Coordinates of C-alpha atoms in Angstrom, one line a residue:
M1 CA 183.2 30.1 2.2
T2 CA 186.4 31.2 0.2
E3 CA 187.7 33.3 3.0
Q4 CA 187.4 30.5 5.5
N5 CA 189.3 28.1 3.3
T6 CA 192.2 30.7 2.7
Q7 CA 192.5 31.4 6.6
A8 CA 192.5 27.8 7.6
K9 CA 195.5 27.3 5.0
L10 CA 197.4 30.2 6.3
K11 CA 196.7 29.1 9.9
N12 CA 198.5 25.8 9.0
L13 CA 201.3 27.7 7.5
L14 CA 201.7 30.1 10.5
K15 CA 201.6 26.9 12.8
Q16 CA 204.3 25.0 11.0
E17 CA 206.3 28.2 11.1
K18 CA 205.5 29.1 14.7
I19 CA 204.4 32.6 13.6
Q20 CA 202.3 34.6 16.2
L21 CA 200.6 37.2 14.5
W22 CA 199.6 38.8 17.8
N23 CA 202.9 39.6 18.8
P24 CA 205.8 42.0 17.4
P25 CA 206.8 42.8 14.7
F26 CA 203.3 42.0 13.3
T27 CA 201.3 43.6 16.0
Q28 CA 202.5 46.9 17.3
E29 CA 202.3 48.0 21.1
D30 CA 198.9 49.8 20.4
D31 CA 197.7 46.8 18.8
R32 CA 197.7 48.3 15.3
P33 CA 199.1 46.0 12.4
G34 CA 202.8 45.9 11.7
D35 CA 202.0 46.6 7.9
Q36 CA 205.4 46.1 6.3
H37 CA 206.0 42.7 8.0
L38 CA 202.5 41.6 7.2
Q39 CA 203.1 42.6 3.5
E40 CA 206.3 40.9 3.4
L41 CA 204.7 37.8 4.9
A42 CA 201.7 38.0 2.3
Q43 CA 204.3 38.1 -0.6
R44 CA 206.0 34.8 0.7
Y45 CA 202.8 32.9 1.1
A46 CA 200.8 34.2 -1.9
P47 CA 202.7 31.9 -4.4
L48 CA 202.3 29.1 -2.2
L49 CA 198.6 29.3 -2.1
G50 CA 198.4 30.4 -5.8
L51 CA 196.4 33.7 -4.7
A52 CA 196.8 37.5 -5.0
V53 CA 199.3 39.1 -2.6
A54 CA 196.4 41.4 -1.7
E55 CA 194.0 38.7 -1.0
V56 CA 196.6 36.9 1.2
G57 CA 197.3 40.1 2.9
G58 CA 193.6 40.8 3.7
A59 CA 193.4 37.4 5.2
L60 CA 196.5 37.7 7.4
E61 CA 195.1 40.9 8.8
S62 CA 191.9 39.1 9.5
I63 CA 193.6 36.3 11.5
R64 CA 195.7 38.9 13.2
A65 CA 192.9 41.0 14.2
Q66 CA 190.9 37.9 15.6
A67 CA 194.0 36.7 17.5
V68 CA 194.2 40.2 19.2
A69 CA 190.7 40.5 19.8
R70 CA 190.8 36.9 21.4
G71 CA 193.7 38.0 23.7
K72 CA 191.9 41.0 24.9
G73 CA 189.0 38.9 25.8
N74 CA 191.0 36.4 27.7
R75 CA 192.5 39.3 29.7
T76 CA 189.1 40.8 30.3
F77 CA 187.7 37.3 31.3
R78 CA 190.7 37.0 33.8
E79 CA 190.3 40.4 35.5
T80 CA 186.4 40.8 35.5
S81 CA 184.8 37.4 34.8
V82 CA 183.1 38.9 31.7
A83 CA 183.4 36.4 28.8
T84 CA 183.4 37.1 25.1
L85 CA 180.9 35.1 23.1
E86 CA 180.9 34.6 19.4
L87 CA 177.3 34.9 17.9
L88 CA 176.3 33.2 14.7
L89 CA 173.5 35.4 13.7
P90 CA 170.9 34.7 11.0
R91 CA 171.7 35.9 7.6
E92 CA 169.4 39.1 7.9
A93 CA 170.6 40.0 11.1
K94 CA 174.2 40.5 10.3
K95 CA 175.2 44.0 9.7
N96 CA 178.5 42.8 7.9
P97 CA 178.6 39.5 6.7
K98 CA 182.4 39.4 6.9
M99 CA 182.6 40.4 10.3
K100 CA 182.3 38.3 13.3
T101 CA 179.9 39.3 16.0
N102 CA 180.8 39.3 19.5
L103 CA 179.1 39.8 22.7
E104 CA 180.3 40.3 26.3
T105 CA 178.4 38.9 29.2
R106 CA 178.9 37.4 32.5
L107 CA 178.4 33.4 32.4
D108 CA 176.8 33.4 35.9
V109 CA 173.6 34.7 34.4
P110 CA 170.4 33.1 33.1
V111 CA 170.3 32.1 29.4
Q112 CA 167.2 34.6 29.2
Q113 CA 169.0 37.5 30.0
L114 CA 171.3 37.0 27.2
L115 CA 168.3 36.2 24.9
D116 CA 166.7 39.6 25.8
R117 CA 170.0 41.3 24.9
I118 CA 170.0 39.5 21.6
T119 CA 166.5 40.3 20.6
E120 CA 167.0 43.8 21.5
D121 CA 170.3 44.5 20.0
F122 CA 169.7 42.7 16.6
S123 CA 165.7 43.3 16.4
L124 CA 165.0 39.8 16.5
K125 CA 161.8 38.1 18.0
H126 CA 161.6 34.5 19.3
V127 CA 165.2 33.2 18.9
K128 CA 166.8 30.1 20.4
L129 CA 170.5 29.7 21.3
I130 CA 172.3 26.7 20.4
L131 CA 175.7 25.5 21.6
N132 CA 177.6 22.6 20.3
G133 CA 174.3 21.0 19.0
R134 CA 172.3 21.7 22.1
T135 CA 169.5 24.1 22.8
L136 CA 170.2 26.3 25.8
R137 CA 167.7 26.3 28.4
P138 CA 166.4 30.1 29.3
D139 CA 165.9 29.3 32.8
Q140 CA 169.3 28.0 33.6
R141 CA 172.8 30.0 33.9
L142 CA 175.2 30.1 30.8
D143 CA 178.0 28.3 32.7
E144 CA 175.7 25.6 33.9
Q145 CA 175.0 24.5 30.4
G146 CA 178.9 24.5 29.1
V147 CA 179.2 28.0 27.9
K148 CA 182.7 29.3 28.3
N149 CA 184.7 32.3 27.1
H150 CA 184.8 32.5 23.4
S151 CA 182.1 29.9 22.8
K152 CA 180.6 30.1 19.6
V153 CA 176.8 30.3 20.0
M154 CA 174.3 30.0 17.2
V155 CA 171.2 32.2 17.2
L156 CA 168.2 30.7 15.6
K157 CA 165.3 33.0 14.6
V158 CA 162.1 30.8 15.0
S159 CA 159.2 32.8 13.7
D160 CA 158.8 35.8 11.5
A161 CA 156.5 37.7 13.6
E162 CA 156.4 40.8 11.5
H163 CA 154.3 39.0 8.7
I164 CA 151.5 37.6 11.0
S165 CA 148.9 38.9 13.3
K166 CA 149.3 38.8 17.0
E167 CA 147.2 35.8 17.6
E168 CA 148.7 33.9 14.7
E169 CA 152.1 34.8 16.1
E170 CA 151.4 33.3 19.5
K171 CA 149.8 30.0 17.8
K172 CA 152.7 29.6 15.4
S173 CA 155.7 30.6 17.5
Q174 CA 158.5 28.0 17.4
S175 CA 158.4 27.2 21.4
E176 CA 154.6 26.2 21.2
S177 CA 155.2 24.2 18.1
L178 CA 158.1 22.1 20.0
Q179 CA 155.4 21.9 22.8
R180 CA 152.6 20.8 20.6
T181 CA 154.9 18.1 18.9
Q182 CA 156.0 16.9 22.3
K183 CA 152.5 16.5 23.6
G184 CA 151.3 14.8 20.6
F185 CA 153.7 12.2 20.2
Q186 CA 153.8 11.7 24.0
I187 CA 150.2 10.9 23.6
L188 CA 150.8 8.6 20.9
S189 CA 153.9 6.8 22.6
E190 CA 151.2 5.9 25.4
R191 CA 148.9 4.1 22.9
D192 CA 149.5 0.4 22.5
G193 CA 146.7 -0.2 19.8
S194 CA 144.0 -1.5 22.0
E195 CA 141.6 1.2 21.0
D196 CA 140.1 1.2 17.6
P197 CA 142.7 2.5 15.2
E198 CA 140.3 4.3 13.3
T199 CA 139.4 6.5 15.9
T200 CA 142.5 6.3 18.0
P201 CA 145.5 6.2 15.9
F202 CA 148.8 4.6 17.3
L203 CA 152.4 4.4 16.3
E204 CA 154.1 0.9 15.9
I205 CA 157.9 0.8 15.3
A206 CA 158.9 -1.7 12.4
D207 CA 162.0 -2.9 11.0
Q208 CA 162.9 -2.5 7.3
K209 CA 160.6 -5.2 6.1
G210 CA 157.8 -3.6 8.1
N211 CA 157.5 -6.0 11.0
P212 CA 156.7 -4.7 14.3
L213 CA 159.9 -4.5 16.7
K214 CA 159.5 -5.5 20.3
I215 CA 161.3 -2.9 22.2
P216 CA 161.4 -2.2 26.0
H217 CA 158.5 0.5 26.9
K218 CA 160.8 3.2 28.2
E219 CA 163.0 3.0 25.0
K220 CA 160.0 2.9 22.8
K221 CA 158.4 6.1 24.3
A222 CA 162.0 7.8 23.8
L223 CA 162.1 6.2 20.2
I224 CA 158.7 7.3 19.2
L225 CA 159.2 10.8 20.4
A226 CA 162.8 11.1 18.7
M227 CA 161.4 9.7 15.6
G228 CA 158.3 12.1 15.7
F229 CA 160.5 15.3 16.1
H230 CA 162.7 14.0 13.3
E231 CA 159.6 13.7 11.0
K232 CA 158.6 17.2 11.9
G233 CA 162.0 18.6 11.3
R234 CA 162.2 16.8 8.0
S235 CA 158.9 18.2 6.9
L236 CA 160.0 21.6 7.8
M237 CA 163.3 21.1 5.7
K238 CA 161.2 20.3 2.7
R239 CA 159.6 23.5 3.2
R240 CA 163.1 25.4 3.3
Q241 CA 162.3 26.5 7.0
Y242 CA 165.8 25.4 8.3
D243 CA 165.7 27.3 11.4
S244 CA 162.5 25.7 12.6
A245 CA 163.7 22.5 11.2
L246 CA 166.8 22.4 13.2
C247 CA 165.0 23.1 16.6
H248 CA 163.2 20.0 16.0
L249 CA 166.1 18.0 14.9
L250 CA 168.0 18.9 17.8
Q251 CA 165.1 18.0 20.0
A252 CA 164.9 14.4 18.4
D253 CA 168.7 14.2 18.9
Q254 CA 168.0 14.7 22.7
H255 CA 165.4 11.9 22.8
F256 CA 167.5 9.6 20.8
S257 CA 170.2 10.1 23.4
Q258 CA 167.8 8.4 25.8
C259 CA 167.9 5.1 23.8
G260 CA 170.3 2.4 24.3
S261 CA 173.4 2.3 22.1
E262 CA 172.4 -1.3 21.0
L263 CA 169.2 0.1 19.4
L264 CA 170.9 3.1 18.0
G265 CA 173.3 0.9 16.4
S266 CA 170.9 -1.3 14.7
V267 CA 168.6 1.4 12.9
D268 CA 169.8 4.2 10.6
N269 CA 167.2 6.6 11.6
Y270 CA 170.0 8.1 14.0
A271 CA 172.5 8.3 11.3
V272 CA 170.0 10.0 9.2
L273 CA 169.1 12.6 11.7
Q274 CA 172.8 13.6 12.1
L275 CA 173.1 14.4 8.3
D276 CA 169.9 16.3 8.6
I277 CA 171.3 18.4 11.3
V278 CA 174.6 19.2 9.4
W279 CA 172.5 19.9 6.3
C280 CA 170.6 22.4 8.2
Y281 CA 173.9 24.0 9.5
R282 CA 175.0 24.3 5.9
A283 CA 171.6 25.7 4.8
L284 CA 171.9 28.5 7.8
E285 CA 175.5 29.0 6.7
A286 CA 176.6 28.0 10.4
L287 CA 179.4 25.8 9.2
S288 CA 181.8 27.5 11.5
C289 CA 180.3 25.0 13.9
L290 CA 182.9 22.6 12.4
E291 CA 183.6 20.7 15.4
D292 CA 180.0 19.6 16.1
G293 CA 179.5 19.1 12.2
R294 CA 182.4 17.1 12.0
S295 CA 181.6 14.9 15.0
R296 CA 178.0 14.3 13.6
L297 CA 179.0 13.2 10.2
Q298 CA 181.5 10.8 11.7
R299 CA 178.6 9.3 14.0
A300 CA 176.5 9.1 10.9
E301 CA 179.2 7.2 9.0
D302 CA 179.8 4.9 11.8
C303 CA 176.1 4.1 12.2
F304 CA 175.7 3.4 8.4
L305 CA 178.6 0.9 8.6
R306 CA 177.0 -0.9 11.5
C307 CA 173.6 -1.0 10.0
Y308 CA 174.4 -1.9 6.4
G309 CA 177.7 -3.5 6.7
E310 CA 181.3 -2.6 5.3
Q311 CA 180.2 -3.2 1.9
Q312 CA 176.6 -2.7 2.6
Q313 CA 176.1 -6.6 2.4
R314 CA 173.6 -6.4 5.2
L315 CA 171.4 -3.9 3.1
L316 CA 171.8 -6.0 0.3
M317 CA 170.4 -9.1 2.2
I318 CA 167.6 -7.3 3.5
K319 CA 166.3 -5.2 0.6
G320 CA 167.9 -6.8 -2.4
N321 CA 169.5 -3.8 -3.6
T322 CA 171.5 -0.5 -2.4
G323 CA 170.6 1.9 -4.9
R324 CA 168.0 3.9 -2.8
E325 CA 170.3 4.2 0.1
E326 CA 173.1 5.6 -2.1
V327 CA 171.6 9.1 -1.6
L328 CA 172.4 9.1 2.0
F329 CA 176.2 8.4 1.2
L330 CA 176.0 11.1 -1.6
R331 CA 174.9 13.7 0.8
L332 CA 177.3 12.4 3.7
Y333 CA 180.4 12.6 1.3
L334 CA 179.3 16.0 0.0
L335 CA 179.1 17.3 3.6
Q336 CA 182.6 16.1 4.2
S337 CA 183.7 17.6 1.1
L338 CA 182.5 20.9 2.2
L339 CA 183.9 20.6 5.7
S340 CA 187.2 19.6 4.3
Y341 CA 187.2 22.8 2.1
I342 CA 186.5 25.1 4.8
E343 CA 189.1 23.4 6.9
G344 CA 191.6 24.4 3.9
N345 CA 192.2 20.6 2.9
D346 CA 191.5 21.0 -0.6
R347 CA 193.0 17.6 -1.5
Q348 CA 190.5 15.5 0.8
A349 CA 187.6 17.9 -0.5
R350 CA 188.5 16.9 -4.1
V351 CA 188.7 13.0 -3.2
L352 CA 185.3 13.3 -1.5
L353 CA 183.9 15.5 -4.2
S354 CA 185.0 13.0 -6.8
K355 CA 183.2 10.2 -5.1
V356 CA 180.1 12.5 -4.8
E357 CA 180.0 13.1 -8.5
D358 CA 180.4 9.4 -9.4
L359 CA 177.3 8.9 -7.0
Y360 CA 175.4 11.9 -8.4
G361 CA 175.9 10.4 -12.1
R362 CA 174.1 7.1 -11.2
L363 CA 171.5 8.7 -8.8
V364 CA 170.3 11.7 -10.7
P365 CA 166.6 10.9 -12.3
D366 CA 166.5 10.5 -15.9
S367 CA 163.6 12.6 -16.8
E368 CA 162.6 10.5 -19.9
K369 CA 162.6 7.5 -17.9
M370 CA 160.7 9.1 -15.1
A371 CA 158.0 10.4 -17.5
Q372 CA 157.6 6.7 -19.0
L373 CA 157.0 5.2 -15.3
M374 CA 154.6 7.9 -14.5
V375 CA 152.7 7.3 -17.8
L376 CA 152.3 3.7 -16.4
G377 CA 150.4 5.1 -13.4
F378 CA 153.5 5.4 -11.0
S379 CA 154.1 8.3 -8.8
E380 CA 156.9 10.5 -9.2
R381 CA 158.5 9.2 -5.8
E382 CA 157.9 5.5 -6.8
A383 CA 159.4 6.3 -10.3
R384 CA 162.6 7.9 -8.8
L385 CA 163.0 5.3 -6.0
G386 CA 162.5 2.5 -8.5
L387 CA 165.2 3.7 -11.0
R388 CA 167.6 4.0 -8.3
A389 CA 166.9 0.7 -6.9
C390 CA 167.4 -0.8 -10.2
G391 CA 170.4 1.0 -11.5
G392 CA 168.4 3.0 -13.9
D393 CA 167.0 -0.1 -15.8
L394 CA 163.4 0.8 -16.9
Q395 CA 161.9 -2.5 -17.2
E396 CA 163.3 -3.8 -13.7
A397 CA 162.1 -0.7 -12.2
A398 CA 158.6 -1.2 -13.3
I399 CA 158.8 -4.7 -12.0
H400 CA 160.3 -3.6 -8.9
I401 CA 157.7 -0.8 -8.2
S402 CA 154.8 -3.2 -8.9
N403 CA 156.3 -5.8 -6.3
R404 CA 156.7 -3.1 -3.8
R405 CA 153.1 -2.1 -4.1
Q406 CA 152.1 -5.6 -3.6
E407 CA 154.1 -6.1 -0.4
R408 CA 152.9 -2.7 1.0
E409 CA 149.3 -3.9 0.3
E410 CA 150.0 -7.5 1.8
L411 CA 151.5 -6.1 4.7
Q412 CA 148.6 -3.6 5.1
Q413 CA 146.2 -6.2 5.0
K414 CA 148.0 -8.6 7.6
E415 CA 148.0 -5.4 9.9
K416 CA 144.3 -4.9 9.2
Q417 CA 143.6 -8.6 10.2
K418 CA 145.8 -8.4 13.3
R419 CA 144.0 -5.5 14.5
R420 CA 140.6 -7.0 14.0
T421 CA 141.7 -10.0 15.8
R422 CA 142.8 -8.0 18.7
M423 CA 139.7 -6.0 19.0
E424 CA 137.5 -9.1 18.7
D425 CA 139.6 -10.8 21.5
I426 CA 139.3 -7.6 23.6
S427 CA 135.6 -7.9 22.9
R428 CA 135.2 -11.6 24.2
L429 CA 137.3 -10.4 27.3
M430 CA 134.6 -7.6 27.9
E431 CA 131.9 -10.3 27.5
L432 CA 133.4 -11.7 30.7
G433 CA 132.9 -8.5 32.7
F434 CA 136.3 -6.8 32.3
S435 CA 136.7 -3.1 31.4
R436 CA 138.1 -2.5 27.8
T437 CA 141.2 -1.0 29.5
D438 CA 141.9 -4.0 31.9
A439 CA 141.3 -6.3 28.7
A440 CA 143.4 -4.6 26.4
R441 CA 146.4 -4.6 29.2
A442 CA 145.8 -8.0 29.8
L443 CA 146.1 -9.1 26.3
H444 CA 149.2 -7.0 25.7
H445 CA 150.9 -8.8 28.7
A446 CA 150.0 -12.2 27.4
Q447 CA 151.2 -11.3 23.9
G448 CA 147.8 -12.1 22.3
D449 CA 146.9 -15.3 24.0
V450 CA 143.3 -14.9 25.2
D451 CA 143.2 -17.7 27.4
K452 CA 146.4 -16.6 29.2
A453 CA 144.8 -13.1 29.4
S454 CA 141.6 -14.3 30.8
S455 CA 143.7 -16.1 33.4
I456 CA 145.7 -12.8 34.3
L457 CA 142.6 -10.9 34.7
L458 CA 140.9 -13.7 36.8
D459 CA 143.9 -13.9 39.0
S460 CA 144.4 -10.3 39.4
S461 CA 140.7 -9.9 40.3
Q462 CA 141.2 -12.4 43.2
A463 CA 144.5 -10.8 44.3
P464 CA 143.1 -8.1 46.7
Q465 CA 141.3 -10.9 48.6
M466 CA 144.3 -12.9 49.1
S467 CA 146.4 -12.7 52.4
S468 CA 149.9 -11.4 52.3
Q469 CA 150.8 -15.2 53.3
D470 CA 149.3 -16.6 50.0
A471 CA 152.4 -18.3 48.7
V472 CA 153.9 -18.4 45.4
S473 CA 156.6 -20.9 44.2
P474 CA 159.8 -19.9 46.0
G475 CA 161.8 -21.5 43.3
K476 CA 160.1 -19.2 40.6
V477 CA 160.5 -16.2 42.8
E478 CA 164.1 -17.0 42.8
Q479 CA 164.3 -17.2 39.0
L480 CA 162.8 -13.7 38.9
L481 CA 165.4 -12.5 41.9
Y482 CA 168.1 -13.9 39.5
L483 CA 167.0 -11.9 36.9
G484 CA 167.3 -8.8 39.0
F485 CA 163.9 -8.1 40.1
Q486 CA 162.8 -7.2 43.6
R487 CA 161.0 -9.7 45.7
G488 CA 157.6 -7.8 46.3
P489 CA 157.1 -7.0 42.4
A490 CA 158.5 -10.5 41.6
E491 CA 155.7 -12.1 43.9
A492 CA 152.9 -10.1 42.8
A493 CA 153.7 -10.5 39.1
L494 CA 153.7 -14.3 39.6
R495 CA 150.4 -14.1 41.1
L496 CA 148.9 -11.8 38.2
T497 CA 150.3 -14.3 35.7
G498 CA 149.3 -17.8 37.4
E499 CA 152.9 -18.2 38.4
D500 CA 154.1 -18.2 34.6
V501 CA 157.6 -17.1 35.2
Q502 CA 158.0 -16.1 31.5
S503 CA 154.8 -14.0 31.5
A504 CA 155.8 -12.5 35.1
A505 CA 159.3 -11.5 33.6
Q506 CA 157.7 -10.0 30.7
L507 CA 155.1 -8.0 32.9
L508 CA 157.9 -6.9 35.0
L509 CA 159.9 -5.6 32.3
D510 CA 156.9 -3.8 30.8
N511 CA 156.7 -1.8 33.8
Q512 CA 160.3 -1.3 34.6
G513 CA 160.2 -3.7 37.6
V514 CA 157.6 -2.0 39.5
L515 CA 153.9 -2.8 39.3
S516 CA 151.4 0.4 39.3
P517 CA 148.7 0.4 41.8
D518 CA 146.2 0.1 38.9
L519 CA 147.9 -2.9 37.6
L520 CA 147.5 -4.5 41.1
S521 CA 143.9 -3.2 41.5
P522 CA 140.9 -5.3 40.7
P523 CA 139.4 -4.6 37.1
S524 CA 136.2 -3.1 36.6
T525 CA 133.2 -5.3 36.6
S526 CA 131.4 -3.2 34.0
S527 CA 133.0 -1.8 30.6
S528 CA 131.1 1.5 31.1
S529 CA 133.1 2.4 34.5
S530 CA 132.8 5.7 35.4
S531 CA 136.3 6.0 36.9
P532 CA 138.9 5.0 34.3
S533 CA 142.2 4.2 35.3
S534 CA 145.0 6.7 34.6
E535 CA 146.4 4.4 31.9
E536 CA 143.0 4.5 30.1
A537 CA 143.0 8.3 30.2
S538 CA 146.2 8.4 28.7
T539 CA 145.8 5.8 26.1
S540 CA 142.5 6.7 24.8
S541 CA 143.3 10.5 24.6
T542 CA 139.5 11.1 23.4
S543 CA 139.4 14.8 24.2
P544 CA 139.2 17.2 21.5
E545 CA 142.4 18.8 22.3
D546 CA 144.5 15.5 22.4
S547 CA 142.7 14.4 19.1
E548 CA 143.8 17.7 17.6
L549 CA 147.3 17.6 18.7
V550 CA 147.6 14.0 17.5
N551 CA 146.2 14.6 14.1
E552 CA 148.4 17.6 13.9
V553 CA 151.8 15.6 14.4
L554 CA 150.6 12.8 12.2
E555 CA 150.2 15.1 9.3
D556 CA 154.2 15.5 9.3
I557 CA 154.6 11.7 9.2
S558 CA 155.0 10.3 5.6
R559 CA 152.9 7.4 4.7
H560 CA 155.7 6.1 2.7
E561 CA 158.3 4.4 4.5
E562 CA 161.2 5.4 2.1
D563 CA 160.2 9.0 2.1
Y564 CA 163.6 9.9 3.7
L565 CA 165.5 8.4 0.7
D566 CA 163.3 10.2 -1.9
L567 CA 165.8 13.2 -2.4
T568 CA 165.4 15.2 -5.7
L569 CA 169.3 16.0 -5.6
E570 CA 168.5 19.6 -6.6
E571 CA 170.1 21.2 -3.6
E572 CA 173.1 18.6 -3.9
S573 CA 173.6 19.7 -7.3
Q574 CA 173.8 23.3 -6.5
L575 CA 176.3 22.7 -3.7
I576 CA 178.4 20.3 -6.1
S577 CA 178.5 23.1 -8.6
T578 CA 179.7 25.7 -5.8
L579 CA 182.3 23.4 -4.5
K580 CA 183.7 22.7 -8.0
T581 CA 183.9 26.5 -8.7
Y582 CA 185.9 26.9 -5.5
L583 CA 188.0 24.0 -5.9
D584 CA 188.9 24.8 -9.8
R585 CA 189.9 28.2 -9.2
E586 CA 192.9 29.2 -11.3
P587 CA 196.0 30.0 -9.3
T588 CA 196.7 33.9 -9.3
H589 CA 200.2 34.6 -10.7
T590 CA 201.6 37.6 -9.0
V591 CA 204.9 39.4 -8.7

C-alpha cells in the first residue's frame, strides 16, 4: 500500500513538471533506464516527499518500467490486435506480490478461452473474471463486454477444490451456489403469501418500521433477488469468504439495476451494498480497482443523503436516533480515507481518518456495559445496537432494547393475524367452489376485500361465455386508455373487476398491462383440480427440490432487521491502525 501511495505522489510531481520517464534521457534506446538521470530526479524528489533517495529511486524506476511496457503494449495492439491485460490475481497465486501480472490476448475471443489460460498458467480452479465491478460472461467475447487494451481484470478464485472431494467440489462450486441462490429467491419472489406460511415461506418487503411496501410486481421480483443475493454475500463476508461474497454481491448489484431509480433512492439497501462491495475489494487487496471503488463509494454517500437527509433528520424522525446507522458512515469514511491514501492524497486521508476515529470512539462497544446488559438477558447484538442507539447510556439502552422487543412482538402478532385472516378468507372463497390459487389471486387483486374478490371470481367465470360484443362502459375504458393501457386488456380487466376502474387499473399494473390466459380462463370448480395453473405451480413450489432451495437461501437471511448495522468494528479497528501507521511515518532525512 505504501508503494501505491509513493507512486501516486511521484506521478503528480512528474505530471506537474511534464516529465515523461519513458522518453530520453530517463529511458535509453534499448529501453534500459537512464540511471544517472533517474538518480538525480530521485535526489530532487526525496526531500519533497520526506523519503529516502533509494525508496524514491525504486518507485521512479517502477513507474518508468510500467510506462515502457504500456507503450510496447500499445504498439503490439496497433500492429497485431493483441491486447495486454493486467490481471489482479488472488494473493496465493501471485509469484511476486510487488510485480504486476500481464497477459496478452486477442479481444475477439470468448471469455472462456481466457479463463482456460488463467486456470492453467496459475494453477487455479473455478475462477471468475471481474471488470469494473461486473462479472464477465464466459460465453461472450472479451470486446463485447467492454474489455480493452490495458484493462484491469480481477481474477476471483471461487472454490478451494484441493481440500474437498470431487462430489463435494461439484456441489459447492461457486457457479452452482450462484445458480441455487438465484433459483431459491426466484421461487420466493413468485410467492404472494396466499399459501400457508408455515409450510410455504414467502418474503415481504417492508419499510424501516416493518410495514409492508406496495411495489410493482416486476420491481418487487428484482428487489427480492437483489436483496437475496446481498444477504447471501453478507453471510459469506461474516465467514471471511470474500471471494465468494464478492460474486454474490456483484450479482445483487445487477438485480438492483433493474429497479427504478426512485425506489433505489428511497432505501438504504443499495448504499450498503456498494459499501460491502468495496469492503470486499479491500479484503482481496484489489483496491487498484480505484475508479470502480471510488464511484461506488460516491453512490453510497449520495444514497445515504437521500435516504437519511443532510443532517440525518429523516432517520431521526423515523427511528428516533441515528447511533446505529453511524457505523455505516464510519465504514464509508474509512474506505474513502484508504482510497485517498492510495491515490497519494495524504491530507484528505487524514481529514477522513479523523472523522473515522471520532465515530469509532463513540461506537466501539464498552465491554463492561455490554456484559451488564447481557446479564439482564439481552443478546450481544441487542446490547451493542442498544448502546449505540442511546449514546452509551446503560439505562436508556436497557429501556430501548425492551421497547424494540415489544415493537417486534407486536408486529409479529399483527402479521400472524393478517395471515390467519387471509387464509380464512381464502377458505371462504374455496367453499364457493373456487380453487385455492384462483381465490388467492382474486383476493390479492381485491386488496383483501372478500366481497370484491368474490365478484371478480364470479365475473371471470362468466367471461368466457360472453360474446365479444359484450359491452363495457366506454367512459371507463377511456379512463384506462388515458393511463396508457391498451384497449383489449383494458376491456378485459374491466370485465374481470365488475367495471371497477380502480381495481382494473391495479390488475393491469400487477400484470404489466397484459392479462395472461390463466387469469382470463374460468376458475376450477373444485379445489382439488388435477391440472393446476402455471402460477399455482410457481407459487406453491411444493417439490422437495424447491423446498430444499428455499430453505437453503432462507438460512442466510438474518431474522433481525438490523443485522447489517451490527458491526463489531474489529476489522475496522485493524484498518484504522494500519492507516495511522502509514500516515504517521516520520520523514526520512537524506543527503
